[in-house]
mmCIF file with all atom_site columns, C-alpha atoms in Angstrom:
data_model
loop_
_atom_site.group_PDB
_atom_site.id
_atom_site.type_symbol
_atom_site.label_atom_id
_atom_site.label_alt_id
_atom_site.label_comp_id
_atom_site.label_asym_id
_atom_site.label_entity_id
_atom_site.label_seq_id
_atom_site.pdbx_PDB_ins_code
_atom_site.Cartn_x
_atom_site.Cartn_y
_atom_site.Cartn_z
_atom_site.occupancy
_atom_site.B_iso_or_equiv
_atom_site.pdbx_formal_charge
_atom_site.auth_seq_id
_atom_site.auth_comp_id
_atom_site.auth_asym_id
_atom_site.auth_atom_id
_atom_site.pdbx_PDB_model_num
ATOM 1  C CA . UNK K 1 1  ? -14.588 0.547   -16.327 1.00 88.00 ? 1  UNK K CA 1
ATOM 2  C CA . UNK K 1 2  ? -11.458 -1.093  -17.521 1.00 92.00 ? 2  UNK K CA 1
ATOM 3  C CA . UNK K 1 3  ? -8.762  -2.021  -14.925 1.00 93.00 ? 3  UNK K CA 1
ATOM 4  C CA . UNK K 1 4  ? -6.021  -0.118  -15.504 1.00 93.00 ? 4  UNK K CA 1
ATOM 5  C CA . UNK K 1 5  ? -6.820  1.728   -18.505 1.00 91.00 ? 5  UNK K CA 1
ATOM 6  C CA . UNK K 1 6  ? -9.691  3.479   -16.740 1.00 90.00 ? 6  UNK K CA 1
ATOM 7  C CA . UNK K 1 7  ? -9.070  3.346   -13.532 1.00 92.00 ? 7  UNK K CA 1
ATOM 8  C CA . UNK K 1 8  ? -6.115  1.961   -10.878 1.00 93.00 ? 8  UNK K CA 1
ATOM 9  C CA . UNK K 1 9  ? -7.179  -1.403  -7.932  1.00 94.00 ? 9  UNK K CA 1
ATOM 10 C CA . UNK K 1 10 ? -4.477  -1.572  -5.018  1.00 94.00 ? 10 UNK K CA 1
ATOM 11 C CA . UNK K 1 11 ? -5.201  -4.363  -2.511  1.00 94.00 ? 11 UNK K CA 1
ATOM 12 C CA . UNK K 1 12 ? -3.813  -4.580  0.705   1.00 93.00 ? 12 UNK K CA 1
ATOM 13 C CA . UNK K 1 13 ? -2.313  -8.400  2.257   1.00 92.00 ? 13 UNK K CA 1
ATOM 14 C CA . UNK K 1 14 ? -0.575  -9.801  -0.860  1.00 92.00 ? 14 UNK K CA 1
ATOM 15 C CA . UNK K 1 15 ? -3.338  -13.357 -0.810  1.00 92.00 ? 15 UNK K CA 1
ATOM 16 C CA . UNK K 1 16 ? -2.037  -15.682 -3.144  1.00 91.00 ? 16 UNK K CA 1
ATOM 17 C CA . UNK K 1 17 ? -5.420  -14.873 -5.448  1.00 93.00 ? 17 UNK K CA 1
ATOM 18 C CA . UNK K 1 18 ? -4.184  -11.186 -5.699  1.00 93.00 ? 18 UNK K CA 1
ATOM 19 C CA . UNK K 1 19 ? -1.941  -12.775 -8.864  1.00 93.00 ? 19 UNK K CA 1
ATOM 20 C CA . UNK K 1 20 ? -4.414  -14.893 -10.484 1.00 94.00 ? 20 UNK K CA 1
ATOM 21 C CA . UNK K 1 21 ? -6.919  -12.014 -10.956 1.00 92.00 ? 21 UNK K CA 1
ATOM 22 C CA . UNK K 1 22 ? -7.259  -10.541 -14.499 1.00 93.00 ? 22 UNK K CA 1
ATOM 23 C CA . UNK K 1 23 ? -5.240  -8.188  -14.543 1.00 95.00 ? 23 UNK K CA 1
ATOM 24 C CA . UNK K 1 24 ? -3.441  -9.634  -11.971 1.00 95.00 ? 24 UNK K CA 1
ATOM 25 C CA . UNK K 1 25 ? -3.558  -7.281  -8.842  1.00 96.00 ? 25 UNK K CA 1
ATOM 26 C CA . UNK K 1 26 ? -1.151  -4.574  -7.434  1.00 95.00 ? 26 UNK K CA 1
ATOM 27 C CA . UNK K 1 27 ? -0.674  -5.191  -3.779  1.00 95.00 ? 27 UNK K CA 1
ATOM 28 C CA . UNK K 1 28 ? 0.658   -3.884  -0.270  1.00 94.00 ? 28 UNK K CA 1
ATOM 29 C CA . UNK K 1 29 ? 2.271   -7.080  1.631   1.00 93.00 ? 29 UNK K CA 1
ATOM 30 C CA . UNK K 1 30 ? 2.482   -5.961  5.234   1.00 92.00 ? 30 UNK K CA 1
ATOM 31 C CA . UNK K 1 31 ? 4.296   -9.543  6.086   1.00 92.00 ? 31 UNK K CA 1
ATOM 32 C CA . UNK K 1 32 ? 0.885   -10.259 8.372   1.00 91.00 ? 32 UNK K CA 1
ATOM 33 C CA . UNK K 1 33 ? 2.604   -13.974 8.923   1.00 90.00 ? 33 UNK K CA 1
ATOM 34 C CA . UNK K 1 34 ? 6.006   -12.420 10.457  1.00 91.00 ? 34 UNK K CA 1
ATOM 35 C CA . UNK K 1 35 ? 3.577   -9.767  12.717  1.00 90.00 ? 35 UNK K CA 1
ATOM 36 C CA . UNK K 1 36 ? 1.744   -12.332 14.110  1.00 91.00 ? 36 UNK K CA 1
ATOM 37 C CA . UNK K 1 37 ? 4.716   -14.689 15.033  1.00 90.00 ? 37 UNK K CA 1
ATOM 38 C CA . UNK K 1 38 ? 6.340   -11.910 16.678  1.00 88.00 ? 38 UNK K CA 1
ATOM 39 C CA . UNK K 1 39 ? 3.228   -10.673 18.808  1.00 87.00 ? 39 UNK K CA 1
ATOM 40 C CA . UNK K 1 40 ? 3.251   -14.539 19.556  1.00 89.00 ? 40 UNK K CA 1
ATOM 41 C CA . UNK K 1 41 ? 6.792   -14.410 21.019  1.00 86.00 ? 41 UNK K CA 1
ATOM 42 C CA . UNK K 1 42 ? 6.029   -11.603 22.855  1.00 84.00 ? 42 UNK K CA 1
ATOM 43 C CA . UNK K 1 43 ? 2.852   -12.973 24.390  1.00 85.00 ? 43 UNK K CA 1
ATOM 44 C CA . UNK K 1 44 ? 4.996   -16.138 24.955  1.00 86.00 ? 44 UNK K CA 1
ATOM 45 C CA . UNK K 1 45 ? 7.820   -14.345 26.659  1.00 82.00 ? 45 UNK K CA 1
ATOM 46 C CA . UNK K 1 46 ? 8.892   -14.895 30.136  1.00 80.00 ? 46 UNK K CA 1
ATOM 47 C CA . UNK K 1 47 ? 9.424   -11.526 30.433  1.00 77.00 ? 47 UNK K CA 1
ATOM 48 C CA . UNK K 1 48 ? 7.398   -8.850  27.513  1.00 66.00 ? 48 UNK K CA 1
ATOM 49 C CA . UNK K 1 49 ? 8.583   -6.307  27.868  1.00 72.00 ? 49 UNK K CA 1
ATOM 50 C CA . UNK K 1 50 ? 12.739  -7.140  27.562  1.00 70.00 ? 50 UNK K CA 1
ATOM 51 C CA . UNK K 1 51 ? 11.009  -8.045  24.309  1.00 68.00 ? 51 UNK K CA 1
ATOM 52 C CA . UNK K 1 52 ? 12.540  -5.334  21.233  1.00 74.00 ? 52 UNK K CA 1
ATOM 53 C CA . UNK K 1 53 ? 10.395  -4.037  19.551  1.00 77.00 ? 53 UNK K CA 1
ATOM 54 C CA . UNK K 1 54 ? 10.368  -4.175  15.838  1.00 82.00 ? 54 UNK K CA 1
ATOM 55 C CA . UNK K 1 55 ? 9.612   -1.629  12.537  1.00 85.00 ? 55 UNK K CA 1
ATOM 56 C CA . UNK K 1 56 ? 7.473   -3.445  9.276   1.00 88.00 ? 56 UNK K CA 1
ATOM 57 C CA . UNK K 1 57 ? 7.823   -1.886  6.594   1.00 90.00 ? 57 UNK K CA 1
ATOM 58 C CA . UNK K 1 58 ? 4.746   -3.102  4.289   1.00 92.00 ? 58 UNK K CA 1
ATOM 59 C CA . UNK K 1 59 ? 6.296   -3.956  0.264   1.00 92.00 ? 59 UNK K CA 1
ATOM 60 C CA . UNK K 1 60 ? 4.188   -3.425  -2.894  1.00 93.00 ? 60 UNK K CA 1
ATOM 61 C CA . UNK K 1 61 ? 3.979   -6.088  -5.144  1.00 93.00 ? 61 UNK K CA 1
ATOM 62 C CA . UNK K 1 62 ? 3.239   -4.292  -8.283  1.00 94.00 ? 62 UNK K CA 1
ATOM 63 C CA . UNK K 1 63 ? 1.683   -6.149  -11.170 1.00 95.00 ? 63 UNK K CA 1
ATOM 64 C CA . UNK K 1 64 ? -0.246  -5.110  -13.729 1.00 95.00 ? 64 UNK K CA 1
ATOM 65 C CA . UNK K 1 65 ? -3.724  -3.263  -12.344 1.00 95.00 ? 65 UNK K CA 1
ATOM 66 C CA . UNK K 1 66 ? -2.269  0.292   -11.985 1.00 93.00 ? 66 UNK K CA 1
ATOM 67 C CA . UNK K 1 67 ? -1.348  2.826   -14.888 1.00 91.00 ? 67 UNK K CA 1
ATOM 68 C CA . UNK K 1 68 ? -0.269  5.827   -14.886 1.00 86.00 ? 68 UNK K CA 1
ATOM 69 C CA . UNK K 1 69 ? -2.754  8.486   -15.003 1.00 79.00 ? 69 UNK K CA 1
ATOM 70 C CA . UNK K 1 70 ? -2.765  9.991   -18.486 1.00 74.00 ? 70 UNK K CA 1
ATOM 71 C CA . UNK K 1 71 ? -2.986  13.306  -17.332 1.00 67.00 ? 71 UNK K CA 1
ATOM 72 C CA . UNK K 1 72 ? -2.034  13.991  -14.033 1.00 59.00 ? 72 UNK K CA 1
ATOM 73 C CA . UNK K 1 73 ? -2.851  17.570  -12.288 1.00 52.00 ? 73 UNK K CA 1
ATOM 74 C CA . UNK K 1 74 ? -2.882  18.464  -8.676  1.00 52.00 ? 74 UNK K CA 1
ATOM 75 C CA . UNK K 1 75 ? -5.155  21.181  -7.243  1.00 52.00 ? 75 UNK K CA 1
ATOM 76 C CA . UNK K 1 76 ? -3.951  22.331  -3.776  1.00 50.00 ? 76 UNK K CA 1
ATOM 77 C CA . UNK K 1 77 ? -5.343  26.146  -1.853  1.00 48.00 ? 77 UNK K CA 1
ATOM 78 C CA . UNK K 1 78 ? -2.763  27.850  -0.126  1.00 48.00 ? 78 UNK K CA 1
ATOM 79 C CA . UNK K 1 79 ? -4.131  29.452  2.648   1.00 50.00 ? 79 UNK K CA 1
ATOM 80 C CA . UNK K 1 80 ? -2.124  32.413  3.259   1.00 50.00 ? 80 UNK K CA 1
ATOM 81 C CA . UNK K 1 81 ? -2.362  33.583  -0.544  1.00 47.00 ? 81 UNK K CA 1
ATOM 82 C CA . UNK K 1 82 ? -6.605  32.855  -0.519  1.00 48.00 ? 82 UNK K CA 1
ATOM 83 C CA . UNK K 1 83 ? -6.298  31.019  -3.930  1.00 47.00 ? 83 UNK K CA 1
ATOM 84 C CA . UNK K 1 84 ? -6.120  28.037  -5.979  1.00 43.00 ? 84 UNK K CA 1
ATOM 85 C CA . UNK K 1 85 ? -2.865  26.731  -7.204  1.00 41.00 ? 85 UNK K CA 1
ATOM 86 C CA . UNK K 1 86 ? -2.912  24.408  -10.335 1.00 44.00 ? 86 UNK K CA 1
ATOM 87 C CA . UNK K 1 87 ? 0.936   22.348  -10.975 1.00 44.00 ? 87 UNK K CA 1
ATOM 88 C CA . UNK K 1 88 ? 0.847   19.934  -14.034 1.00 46.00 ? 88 UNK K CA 1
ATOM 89 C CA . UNK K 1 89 ? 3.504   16.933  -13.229 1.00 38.00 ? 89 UNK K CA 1
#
Protein backbone atom coordinates (compact mmCIF):
# COMPACT_ATOMS: atom_id res chain seq x y z
CA UNK A 1 0.00 0.00 0.00
CA UNK A 2 1.19 3.45 -0.76
CA UNK A 3 0.84 6.16 1.97
CA UNK A 4 -1.39 8.47 0.90
CA UNK A 5 -2.21 7.45 -2.46
CA UNK A 6 -3.70 4.20 -1.19
CA UNK A 7 -4.51 4.68 1.95
CA UNK A 8 -4.50 7.73 4.84
CA UNK A 9 -1.84 7.25 8.56
CA UNK A 10 -2.98 9.78 11.40
CA UNK A 11 -0.83 9.53 14.54
CA UNK A 12 -1.72 10.78 17.70
CA UNK A 13 1.18 12.96 20.17
CA UNK A 14 2.91 15.10 17.50
CA UNK A 15 6.85 13.13 18.48
CA UNK A 16 9.35 14.99 16.81
CA UNK A 17 9.88 11.63 14.40
CA UNK A 18 6.20 12.09 13.20
CA UNK A 19 8.02 14.76 10.53
CA UNK A 20 10.96 12.85 9.53
CA UNK A 21 8.89 9.84 8.35
CA UNK A 22 8.46 9.37 4.55
CA UNK A 23 5.82 10.86 3.89
CA UNK A 24 6.16 12.79 6.74
CA UNK A 25 3.17 12.04 9.16
CA UNK A 26 -0.25 13.77 9.81
CA UNK A 27 -0.68 14.19 13.50
CA UNK A 28 -3.08 15.06 16.54
CA UNK A 29 -0.89 17.20 19.19
CA UNK A 30 -2.89 17.01 22.38
CA UNK A 31 -0.11 19.48 24.11
CA UNK A 32 0.71 16.18 26.53
CA UNK A 33 3.72 18.61 28.00
CA UNK A 34 1.15 21.54 29.06
CA UNK A 35 -1.41 18.51 30.58
CA UNK A 36 1.05 17.18 32.60
CA UNK A 37 2.41 20.53 34.07
CA UNK A 38 -0.97 21.46 34.94
CA UNK A 39 -2.02 18.07 36.71
CA UNK A 40 1.44 18.85 38.42
CA UNK A 41 0.20 22.22 39.77
CA UNK A 42 -2.75 20.80 40.84
CA UNK A 43 -1.17 17.91 42.69
CA UNK A 44 1.22 20.63 44.03
CA UNK A 45 -1.50 22.94 45.20
CA UNK A 46 -2.08 23.94 48.70
CA UNK A 47 -5.45 23.75 48.12
CA UNK A 48 -6.81 21.35 44.62
CA UNK A 49 -9.55 21.97 44.31
CA UNK A 50 -9.57 26.22 44.20
CA UNK A 51 -7.53 24.87 41.30
CA UNK A 52 -9.64 25.95 37.62
CA UNK A 53 -9.99 23.66 35.67
CA UNK A 54 -8.92 23.84 32.12
CA UNK A 55 -10.33 22.73 28.28
CA UNK A 56 -7.34 21.17 25.61
CA UNK A 57 -8.21 21.32 22.62
CA UNK A 58 -5.83 18.67 20.72
CA UNK A 59 -4.34 20.55 17.04
CA UNK A 60 -3.60 18.53 13.87
CA UNK A 61 -0.48 18.99 12.37
CA UNK A 62 -1.23 18.04 8.89
CA UNK A 63 1.58 17.04 6.58
CA UNK A 64 1.65 15.06 3.85
CA UNK A 65 0.30 11.22 4.75
CA UNK A 66 -3.46 11.89 4.17
CA UNK A 67 -5.32 12.40 0.71
CA UNK A 68 -8.38 12.84 -0.06
CA UNK A 69 -10.34 9.86 -0.84
CA UNK A 70 -10.88 9.71 -4.59
CA UNK A 71 -14.25 8.75 -4.32
CA UNK A 72 -15.93 9.38 -1.31
CA UNK A 73 -19.58 7.76 -0.54
CA UNK A 74 -21.32 7.38 2.73
CA UNK A 75 -23.77 4.53 3.43
CA UNK A 76 -25.98 5.30 6.48
CA UNK A 77 -29.77 3.06 7.37
CA UNK A 78 -32.36 5.15 8.59
CA UNK A 79 -34.29 3.35 10.87
CA UNK A 80 -37.66 4.67 10.69
CA UNK A 81 -37.76 4.38 6.71
CA UNK A 82 -36.18 0.38 6.96
CA UNK A 83 -33.65 1.22 4.13
CA UNK A 84 -30.36 2.11 2.91
CA UNK A 85 -29.51 5.62 2.03
CA UNK A 86 -26.51 6.20 -0.40
CA UNK A 87 -25.22 10.42 -0.52
CA UNK A 88 -22.15 10.97 -2.86
CA UNK A 89 -20.09 14.15 -1.33
Amino acid sequence: LRVPQDISVVGYDNIPMSADCLPPLDTVDPYLSFQIRHALTILYAPSPSSQPGVIVTPALQMRESTARPSSLTATTAEPSLNRTVTKEF
